[in-house]
Amino acid sequence: MFKNKIIIFSLVATIAIASSSFFYYKKTTKTEISLYQTVTPSTRDIQQFVNSSGTLKAKDQITVGSLVAGRVVKIYAYDNANVKKDQVLLEIDNGKGYSDVKRIQHLLGEAKAQQAYQEVFFKREKALYDLGQIAKNTFDEVTTNLNVAREKVKALEAQLEIAQQEYDNLFIKSPGDGVVIAKKIDLGQMITSVLQATELYIIAKDLTKMEINVDVDEADVGMLKEGQSARFTVDAFPKTHYSGIVNEVRYLSKIVENVVTYAAIIDVANPDLKLRPNMTADIYVEVANEKNALCVPNKALRINDASLEKIAQKLQYSFTKSSFEKKKGHDDFIWVVDGKAFKQILVRLGATDGKYTQIVTGLNKDSQVIIDITEEAKEDKFLQGMFKGKGGIG
C-alpha cells in the first residue's frame, strides 16, 4: 500500500514538474519564437556561370586510314613525331606489290604496237579505197580495227592508272604538316579498308590551337552564346586557370537516360603545349555579370505557400496571393511582409550565382522579403520531446 502511494506521488510530481517547465518555457520564450524570417533586398555585383566538363582535343585533327587492305611491313612515324605533308608514315604489303603495274604496262605496250600497225595499214588501205581498188566492206573493216586498237590503248591506260594508284596507296602518307598524337597500328598487323576500316594514325595539325567539347544541359544552353568567355581547369594543373572562348553551340541534341544535352565548342590557346589531347576540363562559362544588382537570397524563391498560410492564421495576419499569372522563363513569385499582412508578388528574375538572385523588376528595395519560415512553434517541439513515448511520459 505504501509502495503504491509512492508511485502515485512520483507520477503526480513528474507531471507537475513537466507542466511548470512547459509554462515557464512558453512564458520565457514566447517573444523569442520566430515563425518567419525576413531581409531587405541587397545591392551587390553578381556573376552567373554555366558549369560543365568536357574533353580537350586538337582543333584541327586528322584520322589517317588506308584505301587498301594488307599487312603492315614498315613503320616510319611513331607517337609525338613531327611529320610533313606527303611524308610516308608506313608501308603495306597487299600480296601483289608492283606486279599489277608491270603486267598492265606490258599489255599496254602490245596495244600501242598494234595501234601503230593499224594506223599504217589504215593509210595504205584508204589510198587503195580512194582509187577504187578495194571494196567498201573491206575498208570499213580496216577502219573498225583501227578504232578498236585505239580504244584498247585508252582502256589499258586507265587500268594502268588504277594499278599505279593502288600501288601508291601501299605507302601511307601524311595528309598535312602536324604531330602524331596516336599511332594505332603495329608491325605485322593486318588492316582492312572496307566496312570498319582500320585507323592508322591521328595527327594534330597544330597543338597550340585546341578546343573543348562540352555537353551542356538543356536548362542552361539558352544562356550560352558565341563569343562568351570561359575559364577551366585540368587535373594535371589544378591550381592553374585557363581561359577560352565559346566558338559554337550546336543544334543537335544528345539524349542519355532521358537527360538532354547540347554540344558546345570552346576554343583554347595552348602556346606552351602544357595542355594535351583527351584531358578532362572543368569549365565555367560566364553568362551574366551584373553590377549593383538588386538581389534576394535564393531561399526567398522556395517559400511553401501552404506552410506560410498556416503561420498567417497563427499570427492572425492577412494572406494575399498574387492575381498575376507566372509565365515561363524568368518570372517567379516571392512573399513580402507589409504590416500584419503576407503578400505574394510577381517579380522578374535576372542573374543568379547560386546563393543570390537578381530581381530585375517587381520589388521595392525597402521591402521585407520572407526568406525562411518555421512550420511548428518551439513549444510544440518541446511537448513532443516531453511526451514522445508510446505510453506518455517516459
CSV table of C-alpha atoms in Angstrom, one decimal:
chain,number,residue,atom,x,y,z
A,1,MET,CA,0.0,0.0,0.0
A,2,PHE,CA,2.8,2.4,1.0
A,3,LYS,CA,4.7,1.4,-2.2
A,4,ASN,CA,1.7,2.3,-4.4
A,5,LYS,CA,1.4,5.7,-2.7
A,6,ILE,CA,5.0,6.4,-3.5
A,7,ILE,CA,4.5,5.5,-7.2
A,8,ILE,CA,1.4,7.8,-7.5
A,9,PHE,CA,3.1,10.6,-5.7
A,10,SER,CA,6.1,10.3,-8.1
A,11,LEU,CA,3.8,10.3,-11.1
A,12,VAL,CA,2.0,13.4,-9.9
A,13,ALA,CA,5.3,15.2,-9.1
A,14,THR,CA,6.6,14.4,-12.6
A,15,ILE,CA,3.5,15.8,-14.3
A,16,ALA,CA,3.7,18.9,-12.1
A,17,ILE,CA,7.3,19.5,-12.9
A,18,ALA,CA,6.7,19.0,-16.7
A,19,SER,CA,3.8,21.3,-16.7
A,20,SER,CA,5.6,24.1,-14.8
A,21,SER,CA,8.6,23.7,-17.0
A,22,PHE,CA,6.4,24.0,-20.1
A,23,PHE,CA,4.6,27.1,-18.9
A,24,TYR,CA,7.9,28.6,-17.8
A,25,TYR,CA,9.4,27.8,-21.2
A,26,LYS,CA,6.5,29.2,-23.0
A,27,LYS,CA,6.5,32.4,-21.0
A,28,THR,CA,10.2,33.0,-21.3
A,29,THR,CA,10.5,32.1,-25.0
A,30,LYS,CA,7.2,33.2,-26.5
A,31,THR,CA,8.6,36.5,-27.6
A,32,GLU,CA,11.7,34.8,-29.0
A,33,ILE,CA,9.9,32.3,-31.2
A,34,SER,CA,10.2,33.5,-34.8
A,35,LEU,CA,7.8,31.8,-37.2
A,36,TYR,CA,9.3,33.6,-40.2
A,37,GLN,CA,12.5,35.5,-41.1
A,38,THR,CA,12.8,38.5,-43.4
A,39,VAL,CA,15.5,40.5,-45.1
A,40,THR,CA,15.6,43.6,-47.2
A,41,PRO,CA,16.9,43.2,-50.7
A,42,SER,CA,20.7,43.9,-51.0
A,43,THR,CA,22.7,45.6,-53.7
A,44,ARG,CA,25.6,43.6,-55.0
A,45,ASP,CA,27.7,42.6,-58.0
A,46,ILE,CA,26.6,39.2,-59.3
A,47,GLN,CA,28.2,36.8,-61.7
A,48,GLN,CA,26.4,33.8,-63.2
A,49,PHE,CA,28.3,30.8,-64.6
A,50,VAL,CA,27.3,27.7,-66.6
A,51,ASN,CA,29.3,24.8,-65.3
A,52,SER,CA,30.2,21.6,-67.2
A,53,SER,CA,33.0,19.3,-68.1
A,54,GLY,CA,34.5,18.3,-71.4
A,55,THR,CA,37.4,16.8,-73.2
A,56,LEU,CA,40.3,18.6,-74.9
A,57,LYS,CA,41.3,17.9,-78.4
A,58,ALA,CA,43.3,19.5,-81.2
A,59,LYS,CA,41.3,21.9,-83.2
A,60,ASP,CA,42.4,20.5,-86.5
A,61,GLN,CA,42.8,16.8,-86.1
A,62,ILE,CA,43.1,14.2,-88.9
A,63,THR,CA,42.4,10.5,-88.7
A,64,VAL,CA,44.5,8.6,-91.2
A,65,GLY,CA,43.2,5.4,-92.7
A,66,SER,CA,44.0,3.1,-95.7
A,67,LEU,CA,42.3,2.7,-99.1
A,68,VAL,CA,43.9,-0.8,-99.5
A,69,ALA,CA,43.9,-3.9,-97.3
A,70,GLY,CA,47.1,-5.7,-96.3
A,71,ARG,CA,49.8,-6.3,-93.8
A,72,VAL,CA,52.0,-3.6,-92.2
A,73,VAL,CA,55.6,-4.3,-93.2
A,74,LYS,CA,57.3,-1.0,-92.3
A,75,ILE,CA,56.6,1.9,-89.9
A,76,TYR,CA,58.3,5.2,-90.3
A,77,ALA,CA,56.4,7.5,-88.0
A,78,TYR,CA,55.8,7.0,-84.2
A,79,ASP,CA,54.0,8.8,-81.5
A,80,ASN,CA,54.9,12.5,-81.0
A,81,ALA,CA,56.7,12.6,-84.3
A,82,ASN,CA,56.6,15.8,-86.3
A,83,VAL,CA,55.6,15.0,-89.9
A,84,LYS,CA,55.3,16.9,-93.2
A,85,LYS,CA,52.7,16.8,-95.9
A,86,ASP,CA,53.1,13.7,-98.1
A,87,GLN,CA,55.7,12.2,-95.8
A,88,VAL,CA,55.5,8.3,-95.8
A,89,LEU,CA,54.2,7.1,-92.5
A,90,LEU,CA,54.1,3.3,-93.1
A,91,GLU,CA,54.2,0.7,-95.8
A,92,ILE,CA,51.6,-2.0,-96.5
A,93,ASP,CA,52.0,-5.3,-98.4
A,94,ASN,CA,48.9,-6.4,-100.2
A,95,GLY,CA,50.4,-9.5,-101.7
A,96,LYS,CA,50.7,-8.0,-105.2
A,97,GLY,CA,53.0,-5.1,-104.9
A,98,TYR,CA,54.2,-3.7,-108.2
A,99,SER,CA,53.3,-6.8,-110.3
A,100,ASP,CA,49.9,-5.5,-111.5
A,101,VAL,CA,51.6,-2.3,-112.7
A,102,LYS,CA,54.2,-4.2,-114.7
A,103,ARG,CA,51.6,-6.6,-116.2
A,104,ILE,CA,49.4,-3.8,-117.4
A,105,GLN,CA,52.4,-1.9,-118.7
A,106,HIS,CA,53.3,-4.9,-120.8
A,107,LEU,CA,49.7,-5.2,-122.2
A,108,LEU,CA,49.7,-1.5,-122.9
A,109,GLY,CA,52.9,-1.8,-124.9
A,110,GLU,CA,51.4,-4.6,-127.0
A,111,ALA,CA,48.2,-2.5,-127.5
A,112,LYS,CA,50.2,0.5,-128.6
A,113,ALA,CA,52.2,-1.6,-131.1
A,114,GLN,CA,49.0,-3.0,-132.5
A,115,GLN,CA,47.6,0.5,-132.8
A,116,ALA,CA,50.7,1.7,-134.7
A,117,TYR,CA,50.4,-1.1,-137.2
A,118,GLN,CA,46.6,-0.4,-137.6
A,119,GLU,CA,47.4,3.3,-138.3
A,120,VAL,CA,49.9,2.4,-141.1
A,121,PHE,CA,47.6,-0.3,-142.5
A,122,PHE,CA,44.7,2.1,-142.5
A,123,LYS,CA,46.6,4.7,-144.5
A,124,ARG,CA,47.6,2.1,-147.1
A,125,GLU,CA,44.0,0.7,-147.4
A,126,LYS,CA,42.5,4.1,-147.6
A,127,ALA,CA,44.7,5.0,-150.6
A,128,LEU,CA,43.6,1.9,-152.3
A,129,TYR,CA,39.9,2.5,-151.5
A,130,ASP,CA,40.2,6.1,-152.9
A,131,LEU,CA,41.4,4.5,-156.2
A,132,GLY,CA,38.6,2.0,-156.1
A,133,GLN,CA,40.9,-0.9,-155.7
A,134,ILE,CA,39.1,-2.4,-152.6
A,135,ALA,CA,35.5,-2.9,-151.7
A,136,LYS,CA,33.8,-0.6,-149.1
A,137,ASN,CA,33.2,-3.6,-146.8
A,138,THR,CA,36.9,-4.3,-146.7
A,139,PHE,CA,37.7,-0.6,-145.9
A,140,ASP,CA,35.0,-0.5,-143.2
A,141,GLU,CA,36.6,-3.5,-141.5
A,142,VAL,CA,40.0,-1.8,-141.6
A,143,THR,CA,38.5,1.3,-140.1
A,144,THR,CA,36.9,-0.7,-137.3
A,145,ASN,CA,40.1,-2.5,-136.5
A,146,LEU,CA,41.9,0.9,-136.1
A,147,ASN,CA,39.2,2.3,-133.8
A,148,VAL,CA,39.3,-0.9,-131.7
A,149,ALA,CA,43.1,-0.6,-131.4
A,150,ARG,CA,42.8,3.0,-130.3
A,151,GLU,CA,40.1,2.2,-127.6
A,152,LYS,CA,42.1,-0.7,-126.3
A,153,VAL,CA,45.1,1.6,-125.7
A,154,LYS,CA,42.8,4.0,-123.8
A,155,ALA,CA,41.3,1.2,-121.7
A,156,LEU,CA,44.7,-0.2,-120.7
A,157,GLU,CA,46.0,3.3,-119.9
A,158,ALA,CA,43.1,3.7,-117.5
A,159,GLN,CA,43.9,0.2,-116.0
A,160,LEU,CA,47.5,1.2,-115.6
A,161,GLU,CA,46.5,4.4,-113.8
A,162,ILE,CA,44.3,2.4,-111.4
A,163,ALA,CA,47.1,-0.1,-110.7
A,164,GLN,CA,49.6,2.6,-110.2
A,165,GLN,CA,47.2,4.3,-107.7
A,166,GLU,CA,46.7,1.1,-105.8
A,167,TYR,CA,50.4,0.6,-105.6
A,168,ASP,CA,51.0,4.2,-104.4
A,169,ASN,CA,48.3,3.6,-101.7
A,170,LEU,CA,50.5,0.9,-100.2
A,171,PHE,CA,52.6,3.9,-98.9
A,172,ILE,CA,50.5,5.7,-96.3
A,173,LYS,CA,51.4,9.4,-96.4
A,174,SER,CA,50.6,12.3,-94.1
A,175,PRO,CA,47.8,14.5,-95.5
A,176,GLY,CA,49.4,17.6,-94.0
A,177,ASP,CA,52.0,19.0,-91.6
A,178,GLY,CA,51.5,18.2,-87.9
A,179,VAL,CA,52.3,16.0,-84.9
A,180,VAL,CA,51.4,12.3,-84.5
A,181,ILE,CA,49.3,12.1,-81.3
A,182,ALA,CA,48.4,8.5,-81.8
A,183,LYS,CA,49.9,5.6,-83.7
A,184,LYS,CA,47.2,2.9,-83.7
A,185,ILE,CA,48.9,0.0,-85.5
A,186,ASP,CA,51.9,-2.3,-85.0
A,187,LEU,CA,54.3,-4.0,-87.3
A,188,GLY,CA,52.8,-7.1,-89.0
A,189,GLN,CA,49.2,-6.1,-88.2
A,190,MET,CA,46.6,-6.8,-90.8
A,191,ILE,CA,44.5,-3.8,-91.8
A,192,THR,CA,41.1,-3.6,-93.6
A,193,SER,CA,39.8,-1.0,-96.0
A,194,VAL,CA,36.1,-1.8,-96.1
A,195,LEU,CA,33.3,-1.9,-93.6
A,196,GLN,CA,35.0,-0.9,-90.4
A,197,ALA,CA,38.3,0.5,-91.8
A,198,THR,CA,41.4,0.3,-89.6
A,199,GLU,CA,42.5,3.7,-88.1
A,200,LEU,CA,46.3,4.0,-88.6
A,201,TYR,CA,47.2,7.4,-87.1
A,202,ILE,CA,45.7,10.5,-85.5
A,203,ILE,CA,47.6,13.7,-86.5
A,204,ALA,CA,47.1,17.1,-85.0
A,205,LYS,CA,47.9,19.9,-87.3
A,206,ASP,CA,48.7,22.5,-84.6
A,207,LEU,CA,48.7,21.7,-80.9
A,208,THR,CA,48.9,25.3,-79.9
A,209,LYS,CA,45.2,25.6,-81.0
A,210,MET,CA,42.9,23.3,-79.1
A,211,GLU,CA,39.2,23.0,-78.3
A,212,ILE,CA,37.0,21.5,-75.6
A,213,ASN,CA,33.8,19.6,-76.5
A,214,VAL,CA,31.3,20.3,-73.7
A,215,ASP,CA,27.9,18.7,-73.1
A,216,VAL,CA,25.6,21.5,-71.8
A,217,ASP,CA,22.3,20.7,-70.0
A,218,GLU,CA,19.2,21.8,-71.9
A,219,ALA,CA,18.2,24.1,-69.0
A,220,ASP,CA,21.5,26.1,-69.4
A,221,VAL,CA,22.0,26.0,-73.2
A,222,GLY,CA,19.8,29.1,-73.8
A,223,MET,CA,22.3,31.2,-71.8
A,224,LEU,CA,25.3,30.2,-73.9
A,225,LYS,CA,26.3,32.5,-76.8
A,226,GLU,CA,29.2,32.6,-79.2
A,227,GLY,CA,32.0,34.9,-78.0
A,228,GLN,CA,31.4,34.4,-74.3
A,229,SER,CA,34.5,34.0,-72.1
A,230,ALA,CA,35.1,30.7,-70.4
A,231,ARG,CA,37.5,29.5,-67.7
A,232,PHE,CA,38.6,26.0,-67.0
A,233,THR,CA,41.0,23.8,-65.0
A,234,VAL,CA,42.5,20.4,-65.7
A,235,ASP,CA,43.5,17.7,-63.2
A,236,ALA,CA,47.1,17.9,-64.3
A,237,PHE,CA,47.4,21.5,-63.2
A,238,PRO,CA,44.6,22.1,-60.7
A,239,LYS,CA,45.9,25.5,-59.5
A,240,THR,CA,46.2,26.9,-63.0
A,241,HIS,CA,43.1,28.6,-64.5
A,242,TYR,CA,43.0,28.6,-68.3
A,243,SER,CA,40.7,30.8,-70.5
A,244,GLY,CA,38.8,30.1,-73.7
A,245,ILE,CA,36.0,31.5,-75.9
A,246,VAL,CA,32.7,29.9,-76.8
A,247,ASN,CA,33.0,29.3,-80.5
A,248,GLU,CA,29.9,27.3,-81.3
A,249,VAL,CA,26.7,25.9,-79.7
A,250,ARG,CA,25.3,23.1,-81.8
A,251,TYR,CA,21.7,22.4,-82.5
A,252,LEU,CA,21.8,18.6,-82.5
A,253,SER,CA,20.9,17.2,-79.1
A,254,LYS,CA,22.2,14.1,-77.3
A,255,ILE,CA,19.9,12.1,-75.0
A,256,VAL,CA,21.3,9.8,-72.4
A,257,GLU,CA,19.0,8.2,-69.8
A,258,ASN,CA,16.3,10.9,-70.6
A,259,VAL,CA,18.9,13.7,-70.0
A,260,VAL,CA,19.1,16.1,-72.9
A,261,THR,CA,22.3,17.9,-73.6
A,262,TYR,CA,23.8,20.0,-76.4
A,263,ALA,CA,27.4,20.2,-77.6
A,264,ALA,CA,29.3,23.4,-77.2
A,265,ILE,CA,32.8,24.1,-78.6
A,266,ILE,CA,35.3,26.2,-76.5
A,267,ASP,CA,38.3,27.5,-78.4
A,268,VAL,CA,41.5,27.3,-76.3
A,269,ALA,CA,45.0,28.7,-76.9
A,270,ASN,CA,47.9,26.4,-75.9
A,271,PRO,CA,51.1,28.3,-76.6
A,272,ASP,CA,53.3,26.4,-74.1
A,273,LEU,CA,51.9,23.0,-75.1
A,274,LYS,CA,51.0,22.1,-71.4
A,275,LEU,CA,47.5,21.0,-72.4
A,276,ARG,CA,47.3,17.6,-74.0
A,277,PRO,CA,44.6,15.9,-76.1
A,278,ASN,CA,41.9,14.0,-74.1
A,279,MET,CA,42.5,15.8,-70.8
A,280,THR,CA,39.3,16.4,-68.9
A,281,ALA,CA,38.5,20.1,-68.3
A,282,ASP,CA,36.1,21.5,-65.7
A,283,ILE,CA,34.6,24.6,-67.4
A,284,TYR,CA,32.9,27.7,-66.1
A,285,VAL,CA,31.3,29.9,-68.8
A,286,GLU,CA,30.4,33.4,-67.6
A,287,VAL,CA,26.8,34.0,-68.9
A,288,ALA,CA,26.0,37.1,-66.8
A,289,ASN,CA,27.8,39.9,-65.0
A,290,GLU,CA,25.6,42.4,-63.3
A,291,LYS,CA,26.9,45.4,-61.3
A,292,ASN,CA,25.0,46.9,-58.3
A,293,ALA,CA,22.1,44.5,-58.9
A,294,LEU,CA,19.1,44.3,-56.5
A,295,CYS,CA,19.2,40.8,-55.1
A,296,VAL,CA,17.5,38.5,-52.7
A,297,PRO,CA,18.7,35.2,-51.2
A,298,ASN,CA,17.6,32.2,-53.3
A,299,LYS,CA,15.7,30.9,-50.2
A,300,ALA,CA,13.1,33.6,-50.9
A,301,LEU,CA,12.1,31.7,-54.1
A,302,ARG,CA,11.4,28.5,-52.2
A,303,ILE,CA,8.8,29.5,-49.6
A,304,ASN,CA,6.0,27.0,-49.3
A,305,ASP,CA,2.6,28.7,-49.7
A,306,ALA,CA,0.6,26.3,-47.6
A,307,SER,CA,3.0,26.5,-44.7
A,308,LEU,CA,3.1,30.3,-44.8
A,309,GLU,CA,-0.7,30.4,-44.8
A,310,LYS,CA,-0.7,28.3,-41.5
A,311,ILE,CA,1.6,30.8,-39.9
A,312,ALA,CA,-0.6,33.7,-41.1
A,313,GLN,CA,-3.5,32.0,-39.3
A,314,LYS,CA,-1.5,31.6,-36.1
A,315,LEU,CA,-0.4,35.2,-36.2
A,316,GLN,CA,-3.8,36.4,-37.4
A,317,TYR,CA,-2.1,38.1,-40.4
A,318,SER,CA,-3.9,38.5,-43.8
A,319,PHE,CA,-2.7,36.2,-46.5
A,320,THR,CA,-2.9,37.5,-50.1
A,321,LYS,CA,-1.8,35.6,-53.2
A,322,SER,CA,-0.8,37.4,-56.4
A,323,SER,CA,-3.5,37.9,-59.0
A,324,PHE,CA,-0.9,37.7,-61.8
A,325,GLU,CA,-0.1,34.5,-63.6
A,326,LYS,CA,3.5,33.3,-63.6
A,327,LYS,CA,4.9,33.0,-67.2
A,328,LYS,CA,7.5,30.6,-68.2
A,329,GLY,CA,11.1,31.8,-68.2
A,330,HIS,CA,12.3,34.4,-65.8
A,331,ASP,CA,9.1,35.2,-63.8
A,332,ASP,CA,8.6,33.9,-60.3
A,333,PHE,CA,6.8,34.7,-57.0
A,334,ILE,CA,8.2,35.9,-53.7
A,335,TRP,CA,6.5,36.8,-50.4
A,336,VAL,CA,6.8,40.1,-48.5
A,337,VAL,CA,5.6,41.3,-45.2
A,338,ASP,CA,3.5,44.5,-45.2
A,339,GLY,CA,2.4,45.4,-41.6
A,340,LYS,CA,0.3,42.4,-40.5
A,341,ALA,CA,-0.1,41.0,-44.0
A,342,PHE,CA,1.7,38.4,-46.1
A,343,LYS,CA,1.6,39.5,-49.7
A,344,GLN,CA,2.8,37.5,-52.7
A,345,ILE,CA,4.3,39.5,-55.6
A,346,LEU,CA,5.4,38.6,-59.1
A,347,VAL,CA,9.0,39.5,-60.0
A,348,ARG,CA,11.2,39.3,-63.0
A,349,LEU,CA,14.4,37.3,-62.2
A,350,GLY,CA,17.9,38.1,-63.6
A,351,ALA,CA,21.3,36.6,-63.0
A,352,THR,CA,22.0,34.1,-60.1
A,353,ASP,CA,25.2,32.9,-58.5
A,354,GLY,CA,23.6,30.0,-56.7
A,355,LYS,CA,23.2,31.9,-53.5
A,356,TYR,CA,21.6,35.2,-54.5
A,357,THR,CA,19.3,36.0,-57.4
A,358,GLN,CA,18.9,39.4,-59.1
A,359,ILE,CA,15.4,40.9,-59.1
A,360,VAL,CA,15.0,42.9,-62.3
A,361,THR,CA,11.5,44.3,-61.8
A,362,GLY,CA,8.6,44.0,-59.3
A,363,LEU,CA,10.3,44.5,-56.0
A,364,ASN,CA,10.9,47.7,-53.9
A,365,LYS,CA,14.4,48.0,-52.3
A,366,ASP,CA,12.8,48.6,-48.9
A,367,SER,CA,10.5,45.5,-49.0
A,368,GLN,CA,10.7,43.0,-46.2
A,369,VAL,CA,11.2,39.7,-48.1
A,370,ILE,CA,10.4,36.4,-46.4
A,371,ILE,CA,13.3,34.0,-46.7
A,372,ASP,CA,12.5,31.4,-44.1
A,373,ILE,CA,9.5,30.0,-42.2
A,374,THR,CA,9.0,27.7,-39.2
A,375,GLU,CA,6.0,25.4,-39.5
A,376,GLU,CA,5.9,24.4,-35.9
A,377,ALA,CA,6.2,26.6,-32.8
A,378,LYS,CA,9.1,25.8,-30.5
A,379,GLU,CA,6.6,24.9,-27.6
A,380,ASP,CA,5.1,22.2,-29.8
A,381,LYS,CA,8.5,20.7,-30.3
A,382,PHE,CA,9.1,20.9,-26.5
A,383,LEU,CA,5.9,19.0,-25.8
A,384,GLN,CA,6.8,16.4,-28.4
A,385,GLY,CA,10.1,15.9,-26.7
A,386,MET,CA,8.4,15.5,-23.3
A,387,PHE,CA,5.7,13.1,-24.4
A,388,LYS,CA,7.3,11.3,-27.2
A,389,GLY,CA,6.9,7.8,-25.7
A,390,LYS,CA,4.1,5.5,-26.8
A,391,GLY,CA,2.8,5.3,-23.3
A,392,GLY,CA,3.0,9.0,-22.5
A,393,ILE,CA,5.7,10.2,-20.1
A,394,GLY,CA,8.9,8.2,-20.1
